[in-house]
Short mmCIF file of C-alpha atoms in Angstrom, two decimals:
data_model
loop_
_atom_site.label_atom_id
_atom_site.label_comp_id
_atom_site.label_asym_id
_atom_site.label_seq_id
_atom_site.Cartn_x
_atom_site.Cartn_y
_atom_site.Cartn_z
CA MET A 1 -2.26 107.85 37.12
CA SER A 2 -1.79 110.88 34.89
CA THR A 3 -4.99 112.38 36.33
CA SER A 4 -3.51 112.05 39.82
CA ILE A 5 -0.44 114.00 38.67
CA PHE A 6 -2.71 116.74 37.36
CA HIS A 7 -4.62 117.03 40.63
CA LEU A 8 -1.45 116.95 42.73
CA THR A 9 0.08 119.76 40.65
CA ARG A 10 -3.10 121.79 41.06
CA LEU A 11 -3.10 121.26 44.84
CA ARG A 12 0.58 122.26 44.97
CA ASN A 13 -0.06 125.50 43.09
CA ILE A 14 -3.01 126.31 45.31
CA ALA A 15 -0.95 125.66 48.43
CA LEU A 16 1.85 127.92 47.22
CA HIS A 17 -0.58 130.81 46.62
CA ARG A 18 -2.58 130.70 49.81
CA TYR A 19 -5.92 132.43 50.08
CA CYS A 20 -7.00 134.47 53.10
CA ILE A 21 -10.22 132.83 54.33
CA PRO A 22 -12.41 134.69 56.85
CA ARG A 23 -12.42 133.27 60.35
CA SER A 24 -15.47 131.24 61.34
CA PRO A 25 -17.89 132.67 63.87
CA ILE A 26 -18.12 129.20 65.45
CA SER A 27 -16.16 128.80 68.67
CA THR A 28 -12.41 128.42 68.32
CA ARG A 29 -12.39 125.61 70.86
CA PHE A 30 -14.82 123.46 68.85
CA ARG A 31 -12.88 124.06 65.65
CA GLN A 32 -9.52 123.20 67.20
CA MET A 33 -10.81 120.01 68.86
CA SER A 34 -12.20 118.66 65.59
CA PHE A 35 -9.15 119.76 63.64
CA GLN A 36 -6.69 118.28 66.14
CA SER A 37 -8.53 114.96 66.22
CA ALA A 38 -8.19 114.67 62.45
CA LEU A 39 -4.52 115.72 62.50
CA ASP A 40 -3.62 113.02 65.04
CA LYS A 41 -4.38 110.39 62.39
CA LEU A 42 -1.83 111.77 59.92
CA PRO A 43 1.80 110.64 59.65
CA ALA A 44 4.30 113.12 61.06
CA PRO A 45 5.51 114.75 57.80
CA VAL A 46 1.98 115.41 56.55
CA LYS A 47 0.83 116.59 59.96
CA ASP A 48 3.72 119.07 60.19
CA LEU A 49 2.95 120.37 56.69
CA VAL A 50 -0.71 120.97 57.56
CA LEU A 51 0.14 122.68 60.85
CA LYS A 52 2.58 125.02 59.14
CA ALA A 53 0.22 125.85 56.25
CA THR A 54 -2.68 126.56 58.60
CA ASN A 55 -0.74 128.54 61.21
CA ASN A 56 -1.27 125.74 63.76
CA GLY A 57 -4.94 125.40 62.93
CA ALA A 58 -5.80 129.10 63.06
CA GLU A 59 -6.58 129.30 59.34
CA LEU A 60 -7.96 127.21 56.46
CA VAL A 61 -10.14 124.96 58.64
CA GLY A 62 -13.56 126.02 57.25
CA VAL A 63 -15.75 129.10 57.60
CA ASN A 64 -18.81 127.32 59.01
CA GLU A 65 -19.66 124.16 60.90
CA ALA A 66 -20.52 122.12 57.81
CA ASP A 67 -17.27 123.08 56.07
CA GLN A 68 -15.25 122.31 59.17
CA ALA A 69 -16.76 118.84 59.38
CA SER A 70 -15.97 118.24 55.70
CA VAL A 71 -12.39 119.47 56.14
CA SER A 72 -11.79 117.20 59.16
CA SER A 73 -13.28 114.23 57.32
CA TRP A 74 -11.04 114.75 54.30
CA ILE A 75 -7.95 115.17 56.47
CA GLU A 76 -8.65 111.83 58.13
CA LYS A 77 -9.10 109.94 54.86
CA SER A 78 -6.38 111.70 52.83
CA VAL A 79 -3.75 109.05 53.58
CA ASP A 80 -5.97 106.13 52.55
CA ALA A 81 -7.18 108.06 49.48
CA ALA A 82 -3.58 108.51 48.34
CA LYS A 83 -2.81 104.79 48.43
CA GLU A 84 -2.54 103.07 45.08
CA SER A 85 -5.76 101.13 45.70
CA GLY A 86 -7.69 104.34 46.21
CA LEU A 87 -6.27 106.50 43.42
CA LYS A 88 -8.96 105.59 40.89
CA ASP A 89 -11.76 106.60 43.26
CA LEU A 90 -9.81 109.73 44.19
CA ASN A 91 -9.52 110.72 40.53
CA GLU A 92 -13.26 110.37 40.03
CA THR A 93 -13.94 112.44 43.14
CA LEU A 94 -11.54 115.25 42.17
CA THR A 95 -12.42 115.50 38.48
CA PRO A 96 -15.35 117.99 38.91
CA LYS A 97 -13.73 119.80 41.87
CA THR A 98 -11.26 122.60 42.36
CA TYR A 99 -10.90 121.93 46.10
CA VAL A 100 -11.54 118.65 47.89
CA ALA A 101 -13.65 119.58 50.92
CA THR A 102 -15.28 122.94 50.10
CA ASN A 103 -15.31 125.51 47.32
CA TYR A 104 -12.20 127.27 48.65
CA LEU A 105 -8.71 126.29 49.87
CA THR A 106 -8.63 124.45 53.22
CA ALA A 107 -6.33 122.29 55.30
CA ALA A 108 -7.84 119.25 53.55
CA ASP A 109 -6.18 120.30 50.27
CA VAL A 110 -2.84 120.64 52.03
CA ALA A 111 -3.20 117.23 53.72
CA LEU A 112 -4.06 115.52 50.44
CA TYR A 113 -1.12 117.21 48.73
CA GLY A 114 1.24 115.94 51.42
CA ALA A 115 -0.21 112.42 51.28
CA LEU A 116 0.02 112.27 47.48
CA HIS A 117 3.53 113.69 47.24
CA PRO A 118 5.46 110.40 47.83
CA VAL A 119 3.25 108.62 45.29
CA VAL A 120 3.77 111.12 42.50
CA THR A 121 7.50 111.72 43.10
CA GLY A 122 8.03 107.98 42.64
CA LEU A 123 6.59 107.99 39.15
CA ASN A 124 8.76 107.97 36.04
CA PRO A 125 8.34 110.90 33.60
CA VAL A 126 6.07 110.16 30.65
CA PRO A 127 8.49 109.38 27.75
CA ALA A 128 6.35 111.02 25.07
CA VAL A 129 6.19 114.28 26.98
CA ARG A 130 9.91 114.27 27.76
CA SER A 131 10.96 113.54 24.18
CA SER A 132 8.61 116.23 22.83
CA ALA A 133 10.09 118.81 25.18
CA ASP A 134 13.65 117.89 24.13
CA ALA A 135 12.74 118.25 20.45
CA LEU A 136 11.82 121.89 20.98
CA SER A 137 15.41 122.81 21.89
CA GLN A 138 16.46 122.70 18.23
CA PHE A 139 14.30 125.74 17.46
CA PRO A 140 16.06 128.98 18.48
CA ALA A 141 14.02 131.80 19.98
CA VAL A 142 12.65 134.36 17.52
CA THR A 143 13.09 138.00 18.52
CA PHE A 144 11.29 141.06 17.18
CA ASP A 145 12.66 144.61 17.15
CA LEU A 146 9.45 146.34 18.15
CA GLU A 147 11.10 149.63 19.12
CA ASN A 148 12.38 150.28 15.55
CA ALA A 149 9.33 148.93 13.77
CA PRO A 150 7.65 151.38 11.35
CA SER A 151 4.53 153.07 12.64
CA VAL A 152 1.18 152.12 11.18
CA GLU A 153 -0.94 154.81 9.59
CA ARG A 154 -4.59 154.40 10.45
CA LYS A 155 -7.16 156.22 8.41
CA ALA A 156 -10.71 156.67 9.62
CA GLU A 157 -13.28 154.98 7.43
CA PRO A 158 -15.73 157.34 5.74
CA LYS A 159 -19.08 157.50 7.47
CA LYS A 160 -21.86 155.63 5.76
CA GLU A 161 -24.89 157.63 4.85
CA LYS A 162 -27.95 156.39 6.71
CA LYS A 163 -31.19 156.06 4.84
CA PRO A 164 -34.42 157.18 6.47
CA LYS A 165 -35.99 154.26 8.32
CA ALA A 166 -39.38 154.63 6.63
CA ALA A 167 -37.80 154.54 3.18
CA ALA A 168 -35.71 151.49 4.00
CA GLU A 169 -38.53 149.41 5.49
CA GLY A 170 -41.37 150.64 3.31
CA ALA A 171 -44.87 149.70 4.25
CA ALA A 172 -43.69 146.96 6.63
CA ALA A 173 -42.26 149.45 9.16
CA PRO A 174 -45.50 150.17 11.08
CA ALA A 175 -46.17 146.44 11.56
CA ASN A 176 -42.69 145.82 13.01
CA THR A 177 -43.11 148.73 15.39
CA GLU A 178 -46.37 147.37 16.67
CA GLY A 179 -44.80 143.95 17.18
CA LYS A 180 -42.14 145.45 19.42
CA LYS A 181 -44.75 147.34 21.43
CA ALA A 182 -46.73 144.14 21.93
CA GLU A 183 -43.81 142.44 23.64
CA GLY A 184 -42.98 145.47 25.81
CA GLU A 185 -40.60 145.57 28.76
CA PRO A 186 -39.77 142.21 30.41
CA VAL A 187 -42.28 141.20 33.08
CA PRO A 188 -42.58 137.82 34.86
CA SER A 189 -45.96 136.94 33.31
CA MET A 190 -44.17 136.50 29.97
CA ILE A 191 -42.61 133.25 31.28
CA ASP A 192 -44.55 130.00 30.88
CA LEU A 193 -44.34 128.32 34.32
CA ARG A 194 -46.18 125.06 34.99
CA VAL A 195 -46.46 122.41 37.68
CA GLY A 196 -44.21 119.43 37.03
CA HIS A 197 -43.85 115.97 38.57
CA ILE A 198 -40.59 113.98 38.45
CA VAL A 199 -41.57 110.46 37.38
CA ASP A 200 -38.00 109.21 36.97
CA VAL A 201 -34.50 110.47 37.81
CA GLN A 202 -31.08 108.97 37.12
CA LYS A 203 -27.50 110.20 37.37
CA HIS A 204 -26.00 111.18 34.03
CA PRO A 205 -23.70 108.34 32.90
CA ASP A 206 -21.06 110.77 31.61
CA ALA A 207 -21.27 113.65 34.09
CA ASP A 208 -20.97 113.25 37.86
CA GLY A 209 -22.77 116.51 38.64
CA LEU A 210 -25.87 116.05 36.44
CA TYR A 211 -29.26 114.37 36.89
CA ILE A 212 -31.40 113.23 33.98
CA GLU A 213 -35.06 113.65 34.94
CA GLN A 214 -38.30 112.66 33.24
CA ILE A 215 -40.81 115.36 34.22
CA ASP A 216 -44.56 115.10 33.63
CA LEU A 217 -45.78 118.57 32.64
CA GLY A 218 -49.28 117.49 31.65
CA GLU A 219 -48.48 117.20 27.93
CA GLU A 220 -49.98 114.62 25.57
CA THR A 221 -46.52 113.90 24.20
CA GLY A 222 -45.48 112.53 27.59
CA PRO A 223 -42.79 113.58 30.09
CA ARG A 224 -40.01 115.93 29.04
CA THR A 225 -36.35 115.02 29.48
CA VAL A 226 -34.63 117.59 31.68
CA VAL A 227 -30.95 117.69 32.68
CA SER A 228 -30.16 119.53 35.93
CA GLY A 229 -26.82 120.17 37.65
CA LEU A 230 -28.12 119.30 41.11
CA VAL A 231 -26.22 116.11 42.04
CA ASN A 232 -23.87 117.92 44.42
CA TYR A 233 -26.69 119.83 46.11
CA ILE A 234 -29.81 117.62 46.28
CA PRO A 235 -29.59 113.85 47.05
CA ILE A 236 -31.24 111.65 44.44
CA GLU A 237 -33.67 110.38 47.10
CA ASP A 238 -34.97 113.94 47.45
CA MET A 239 -35.51 114.18 43.68
CA ARG A 240 -37.59 111.05 43.18
CA ASP A 241 -41.36 111.55 42.88
CA LYS A 242 -41.02 115.27 43.68
CA TRP A 243 -43.29 118.07 42.48
CA LEU A 244 -41.75 121.24 41.13
CA SER A 245 -42.16 124.43 39.12
CA GLY A 246 -40.85 124.22 35.57
CA SER A 247 -40.18 126.76 32.82
CA CYS A 248 -41.73 125.49 29.59
CA ASP A 249 -41.09 128.17 27.00
CA ALA A 250 -42.24 126.63 23.74
CA THR A 251 -39.15 127.94 21.97
CA LEU A 252 -36.67 126.89 24.67
CA LYS A 253 -33.77 125.57 22.62
CA PRO A 254 -32.88 122.04 23.77
CA ALA A 255 -29.54 122.21 25.56
CA ASN A 256 -27.13 119.37 24.86
CA MET A 257 -25.76 118.32 28.24
CA ARG A 258 -23.00 115.75 27.74
CA GLY A 259 -24.89 113.99 24.97
CA VAL A 260 -28.39 114.30 26.49
CA LYS A 261 -30.80 117.03 25.35
CA SER A 262 -32.70 118.98 28.02
CA PHE A 263 -36.14 120.34 27.08
CA ALA A 264 -37.10 122.49 30.09
CA MET A 265 -35.74 124.09 33.26
CA VAL A 266 -36.69 123.55 36.89
CA LEU A 267 -37.11 126.53 39.22
CA CYS A 268 -34.82 126.28 42.26
CA ALA A 269 -34.06 128.39 45.32
CA THR A 270 -30.40 129.04 46.15
CA SER A 271 -29.37 130.01 49.69
CA VAL A 272 -28.19 133.57 50.33
CA ASP A 273 -24.90 131.99 51.44
CA GLY A 274 -24.34 130.32 48.06
CA LYS A 275 -24.98 126.98 46.40
CA ASP A 276 -22.97 124.97 48.92
CA ALA A 277 -25.25 126.27 51.69
CA GLY A 278 -28.33 124.79 50.02
CA ILE A 279 -30.40 124.49 46.86
CA GLU A 280 -34.08 123.42 46.92
CA LEU A 281 -36.78 122.74 44.34
CA ILE A 282 -39.62 125.27 44.41
CA GLN A 283 -42.69 123.26 45.47
CA PRO A 284 -46.23 123.86 44.16
CA PRO A 285 -49.19 123.58 46.57
CA ALA A 286 -50.33 120.13 47.69
CA GLY A 287 -52.85 118.56 45.34
CA SER A 288 -51.43 120.25 42.23
CA LYS A 289 -51.72 118.50 38.87
CA PRO A 290 -49.03 118.22 36.18
CA GLY A 291 -49.25 121.07 33.70
CA GLU A 292 -51.27 123.43 35.92
CA ARG A 293 -50.51 127.09 35.28
CA ILE A 294 -48.21 128.91 37.68
CA TYR A 295 -48.67 132.66 37.69
CA PHE A 296 -47.79 135.84 39.59
CA GLU A 297 -50.19 137.64 41.94
CA GLY A 298 -51.32 141.09 40.86
CA ALA A 299 -53.99 142.43 38.53
CA GLU A 300 -51.46 143.14 35.80
CA PHE A 301 -50.12 139.55 35.86
CA GLU A 302 -52.83 137.10 36.94
CA ASN A 303 -54.75 137.06 33.67
CA ALA A 304 -51.77 137.65 31.39
CA THR A 305 -50.90 135.00 28.81
CA PRO A 306 -47.25 133.91 28.60
CA ILE A 307 -45.49 134.74 25.35
CA PRO A 308 -45.43 131.51 23.33
CA GLN A 309 -42.22 132.45 21.57
CA LEU A 310 -39.77 134.40 23.69
CA ASN A 311 -37.13 136.26 21.73
CA PRO A 312 -33.81 134.80 23.01
CA LYS A 313 -31.96 137.97 22.05
CA LYS A 314 -34.01 140.00 24.54
CA LYS A 315 -32.96 137.73 27.46
CA ILE A 316 -36.31 138.18 29.15
CA PHE A 317 -35.73 135.62 31.92
CA GLU A 318 -32.29 137.07 32.67
CA ALA A 319 -33.84 140.56 32.99
CA ILE A 320 -36.53 139.35 35.41
CA GLN A 321 -34.51 136.85 37.46
CA PRO A 322 -32.86 139.34 39.90
CA GLY A 323 -36.32 140.06 41.33
CA PHE A 324 -37.03 136.41 42.21
CA ILE A 325 -36.77 135.65 45.94
CA THR A 326 -38.22 133.60 48.80
CA LEU A 327 -39.93 135.67 51.51
CA ASP A 328 -39.67 135.26 55.28
CA THR A 329 -42.58 132.83 54.92
CA LYS A 330 -40.48 130.76 52.42
CA GLU A 331 -43.04 131.71 49.75
CA ALA A 332 -41.67 132.25 46.25
CA ALA A 333 -42.20 135.73 44.81
CA TRP A 334 -41.04 138.35 42.34
CA VAL A 335 -40.27 141.82 43.68
CA ASN A 336 -40.68 144.67 41.20
CA PRO A 337 -37.31 146.48 41.23
CA THR A 338 -38.98 149.84 40.50
CA THR A 339 -42.09 149.84 42.71
CA LYS A 340 -40.85 147.26 45.26
CA SER A 341 -44.27 145.61 45.06
CA VAL A 342 -44.30 141.89 45.93
CA HIS A 343 -45.97 139.39 43.60
CA LYS A 344 -46.17 135.86 44.97
CA ILE A 345 -45.75 132.89 42.61
CA ARG A 346 -48.80 130.65 42.83
CA THR A 347 -51.30 128.29 41.29
CA LYS A 348 -55.08 128.50 41.70
CA ASP A 349 -54.73 126.45 44.91
CA GLY A 350 -51.98 128.35 46.71
CA VAL A 351 -48.48 129.83 46.74
CA CYS A 352 -45.35 127.95 45.67
CA VAL A 353 -42.69 127.63 48.39
CA ALA A 354 -39.14 126.58 49.16
CA PRO A 355 -39.03 123.89 51.91
CA THR A 356 -36.60 125.75 54.23
CA LEU A 357 -34.80 128.65 52.53
CA ILE A 358 -35.56 132.30 53.35
CA GLY A 359 -34.26 135.20 51.26
CA ALA A 360 -33.06 132.78 48.58
CA SER A 361 -32.65 133.75 44.94
CA LEU A 362 -34.62 131.79 42.34
CA SER A 363 -33.29 130.58 39.02
#
């Protein structure tokens, strides 16, 4: 029940500091019909609250058709969700969310706040919290006279004398310089991309938004365990037995994701309208085999060998990532930010693609 109090308080604060959400380009008539149908199922006090907060349905009803449908759905089920029998499921649903229906404030948040209000106001205060607050009253406030405080004298530290670089590094200096030149400026061919095949996928037992995948990358050691935050964007049915493009940097530090270590990353396309508008796995050509090399078109990249040990301090992937995109053909590519040349991402059998997204960023 304490979790419900937390979520109600959050919804109250959000409602009191209302956001200005852009109007949807979808017809006002369609939006109002759907919104009104959902409102008619609310009890009078909650309905009045929602109408007032939304300016009679002119605001906070969703900026696109999908959001509007989600808002209407949540308005309809807010009363049942606030019943004692549904509070446990409601807590689990709200735990990873800031807003209930979309990723911004909508009428659904206001409806749920109104439905939950009678439940929470009927609860008794938690004794331990109340008694702890009362105990603080015995400590008087401490004041500081900052205006009459003595000024602090700050003295500049003496500059340290720098030694010539050659003298400090000795004979090893030329070798280090050559090593830096060998790595050079970040380019996409430094990244080790390979074809992967999901042989098993399960939801993380301790994190609602994470999948745990077993991905065959053609290695003798067997599939790698990979944890991906895709639960809220790709149904598990669309993850099973899927082929993908994976980053397999040999020095990729295993990331501990709620107790499960992840040993690679999957390459995904994110819609230009944001994650909630769609995320898709980048698909290799049909007939690909696990572990096959994925490379970038162009004479300077096609025969390049990925760096086996990327220096994490140089953030090579982060430097290259802004150039990743899906073209009008849905083909995955990297666009050189300087020359604007386009280098498609491919295997020996064809170009990797996103199923539906155009102009999407890749990460």
